[in-house]
Amino acid sequence: MATIDDVAKRAGVSPVTVSRVLNNVGNVSPATEAKVQQAIAEMGYVPSGVARSLRSRQTRTLALLVPDITNAFWTTVARGVEDAAQSQGYSVFLCNTDENAAKQRRYLEAVVTQRVDGVIIAPYASDPETLSLLRTRNIPTVVVDRHIDDWDVDTVSGDSIAGARALTKHLIELGHRKIAALMGPDNTSTSTDRVAGYQIALAEEGIPVDPQLIVFGEFRIHSGELMAEQILDSGANPTAIFAGNNNIAMGVIDALANRGLRIPGDMALVSFDDLPNTSRLFPFLTVAVQPVYEIGTNAAQLLLSRLEAEANLQPRRVVLPTRLIIRHSCGSKLNDEHEVGLSLPLTTAPDSESVFVPRVKPEELNLSLDGLGHLSFSSSSRGQRPSPHHRSDVNRLMTALQHREADRLPHLEFWITSQAVYEYVLERKLDYQIVNRTIGDQGATPEDQVELAQRLGMDAVVCDFAWRPNNVFATASDGSRHYVDGTVKSLADLDDLETPSSMAAQLNNLERYLRAIHGTGVGVVASFTSFFDSALLAVGMNDALYMFYDNRAFLEKLMDRLLDHQSRIMRAVCDRFADDLAFFLVRDDIAHNSGLLIHPDMFQDIFAPRMKRLILPVKELGKKVAFHTVGKIDLALPGLYDIGIDIIHPITPESNDIFALKQEWAGKIAMVGNIPVALLAYGKKETIDEKVREYCMKLAPGGGYVLGSSNSIMQGIPPENFLAMIEAVHRYGRYDRPGDGTAAVTQESPLERQTF
């Protein structure tokens, strides 16, 4: 392999000169540089990666330190980290620490020597001194599955407190009062948090905590077996065991089997974390399941966003929710004779019930319990506060969507893609070009969108999570792009769908929005493309409409492929960011000017169950879901309401009577939009003013309406007309007295120019 000395000899220069050319530091004549580049090409010289990293101070590598890679939990976390890192061009070093202080120290010394850009670690203890090497070197770090005392560092974990509480509460509801808790090391937050959740559940039911029933050990199979034997020999006589993780549960099973005890007939058993391989063949163990892969992807995303941020970011704590999966081991399926009809091989898979576990609220905690003093809880960034009517206030928006009146009618535009509007309102030229982001191209930056909303007094901005693959566009003479067809025509094409943006990149984009809105009063709406119209566009609209009758199975396979991906993204966003978002929006054009695109019976069969699946994470959290479609939607509203849709947009004025719909669905479905974009594009300011006045008078009373346009604010809409609509909302949308059922028509002067 050629060296830098070989290149220097071939070019007739010194190695220092070759180094100057490679590093582009100047002081080399064009002729000499040409000779060096020719020698490099002829000899196939490749610069050392280590040497390049010494020059750039970046190696594009991360280190992941986990306790036990043989545990499926950590294998899945590692996969999430690697997928997210690879999507951004980073490689990952994997280190197995075995919860051993000396081994962890040696690995940390090694990764520091290797000059990795950042570290993701599940430390063996909560003591910050164990990570002093990372702290003193200021190495960007994310802690997973643990919390570190007295160190504000990025962390990602599952909700151990809520999951442990749910498992223990379920056992109590089955009649158990003596429940043993077998945990990992007592110096890890994972163990102490799960004991805290266990204690909370006991306290809520008035059951005293018996210290003899709480045993700490290691998160290993052998340790689980030893702890189970210890508790069985102690005389505490538990009727149920809560295992701190899946490895401990396996050890408990071994210990009980050695004594001829049956699960659940002689001893009930529940566990944190599933046994993914065995649960597919024999779903037996009742568990609290964490979103393990997402713990890995979120950890990598936090680390990468910190590495790539221009400013220093505040430490972030991400707590992802758990789900309770109820199976046989807890005894919930025992018959009156305490027998359970299970045998191997299974003729049918036993039923499993999956229940979303809500987060424990601070007011639900009994803070006198040992081990709870270190806990903290994240809260929504939307604090209730008074706001002048002309300023952005997401609470105003949420009040209207709850069918109540605020200080004035809210205003919201889901998509503003007009360069002219941005530059007119922001009073500066943008250093980039805004294009139509509804087809997946780059829109305005989150920071510019939030600044625009503030200047307009608009109450929220939209973060898009779009995947509409295999669309074909044509460029018009004015440079705009328009959809013309799709390329998915056969089953073979399903394996050749365009790759969506990585989850890490999408979560990072949402994090930018949330940083941008801090302290502004502006909210964020998470907007998702769906599966119905995305499938039609991928095939081609004309071909797809025929396929509903000629090849429906193919279309449904494509829809399911799109749904699978968007469901994963929706779940990831809900798990991490739900408290920080105003509401969720699903975009799916299901109608035209005359009604639904396909027969209502077929539509109901194809659409309803899939849409329920897509929005399930949102509904579990009690958040509101908006639905965007063009066309005539009066006949679709009953089905959308039954699915769980709370808000509809944009009530296309050419196809719908918004006044009749508002009256019919008052208190059930809130409505956003309906101001015709044609009016904004071609109307006079006086006409726009009168239209907004009419809407404020007729639609504002009682809440349940948010004013907005009937489509995107695109290039071609004069900025002056757009601002005329904004000024009219601020002028006519105010309520005389909140709750009196009337909107005020004031003679207040238009917004002053400095507002914009």
Coordinates of N, CA and C in Angstrom, one line a residue, residues 532 544-550 552 555-556 559 596-610:
F532 N -53.5 6.0 2.2 CA -54.5 5.9 1.2 C -54.1 6.7 -0.1
A544 N -54.5 3.6 -10.3 CA -54.9 3.2 -9.0 C -56.4 3.1 -8.8
L545 N -57.2 4.0 -9.4 CA -58.6 4.0 -9.2 C -59.2 2.7 -9.9
Y546 N -58.6 2.3 -11.0 CA -59.1 1.1 -11.6 C -58.7 -0.2 -10.8
M547 N -57.5 -0.1 -10.1 CA -57.0 -1.2 -9.3 C -57.9 -1.5 -8.2
F548 N -58.7 -0.6 -7.7 CA -59.6 -0.9 -6.6 C -60.5 -2.0 -7.0
Y549 N -60.8 -2.1 -8.2 CA -61.7 -3.2 -8.7 C -61.0 -4.3 -9.4
D550 N -59.8 -4.0 -10.0 CA -59.1 -5.1 -10.7 C -58.0 -5.8 -9.9
R552 N -57.3 -5.1 -6.1 CA -57.4 -4.5 -4.8 C -56.3 -5.0 -3.9
L555 N -53.1 -3.1 -4.1 CA -53.1 -1.8 -3.5 C -53.1 -1.8 -2.0
E556 N -53.7 -2.8 -1.4 CA -53.7 -2.9 0.0 C -52.4 -3.3 0.5
M559 N -50.5 -0.1 0.6 CA -51.0 0.7 1.7 C -50.4 0.2 3.0
L596 N -66.5 10.8 -1.8 CA -65.3 10.0 -1.7 C -64.8 9.5 -3.0
L597 N -63.5 9.2 -3.0 CA -62.9 8.7 -4.3 C -63.4 7.3 -4.7
I598 N -63.8 6.5 -3.8 CA -64.3 5.2 -4.1 C -65.6 4.9 -3.4
H599 N -66.3 3.8 -3.7 CA -67.6 3.5 -3.1 C -67.4 3.5 -1.5
P600 N -68.4 4.1 -0.8 CA -68.3 4.2 0.6 C -68.1 2.9 1.4
D601 N -68.8 1.8 0.9 CA -68.6 0.6 1.6 C -67.1 0.1 1.5
M602 N -66.6 0.2 0.3 CA -65.2 -0.2 0.0 C -64.3 0.7 0.8
F603 N -64.6 1.9 0.8 CA -63.7 2.9 1.6 C -63.7 2.5 3.0
Q604 N -64.8 2.3 3.6 CA -64.9 1.9 5.0 C -64.1 0.7 5.3
D605 N -64.2 -0.3 4.5 CA -63.5 -1.6 4.7 C -62.0 -1.4 4.6
I606 N -61.5 -0.6 3.7 CA -60.1 -0.4 3.4 C -59.5 0.6 4.4
F607 N -60.2 1.7 4.6 CA -59.6 2.9 5.3 C -59.7 2.8 6.8
A608 N -60.9 2.5 7.4 CA -61.1 2.7 8.8 C -60.2 1.9 9.7
P609 N -60.0 0.6 9.5 CA -59.1 -0.2 10.4 C -57.7 0.3 10.3
R610 N -57.3 0.7 9.1 CA -55.9 1.1 9.0 C -55.7 2.5 9.7

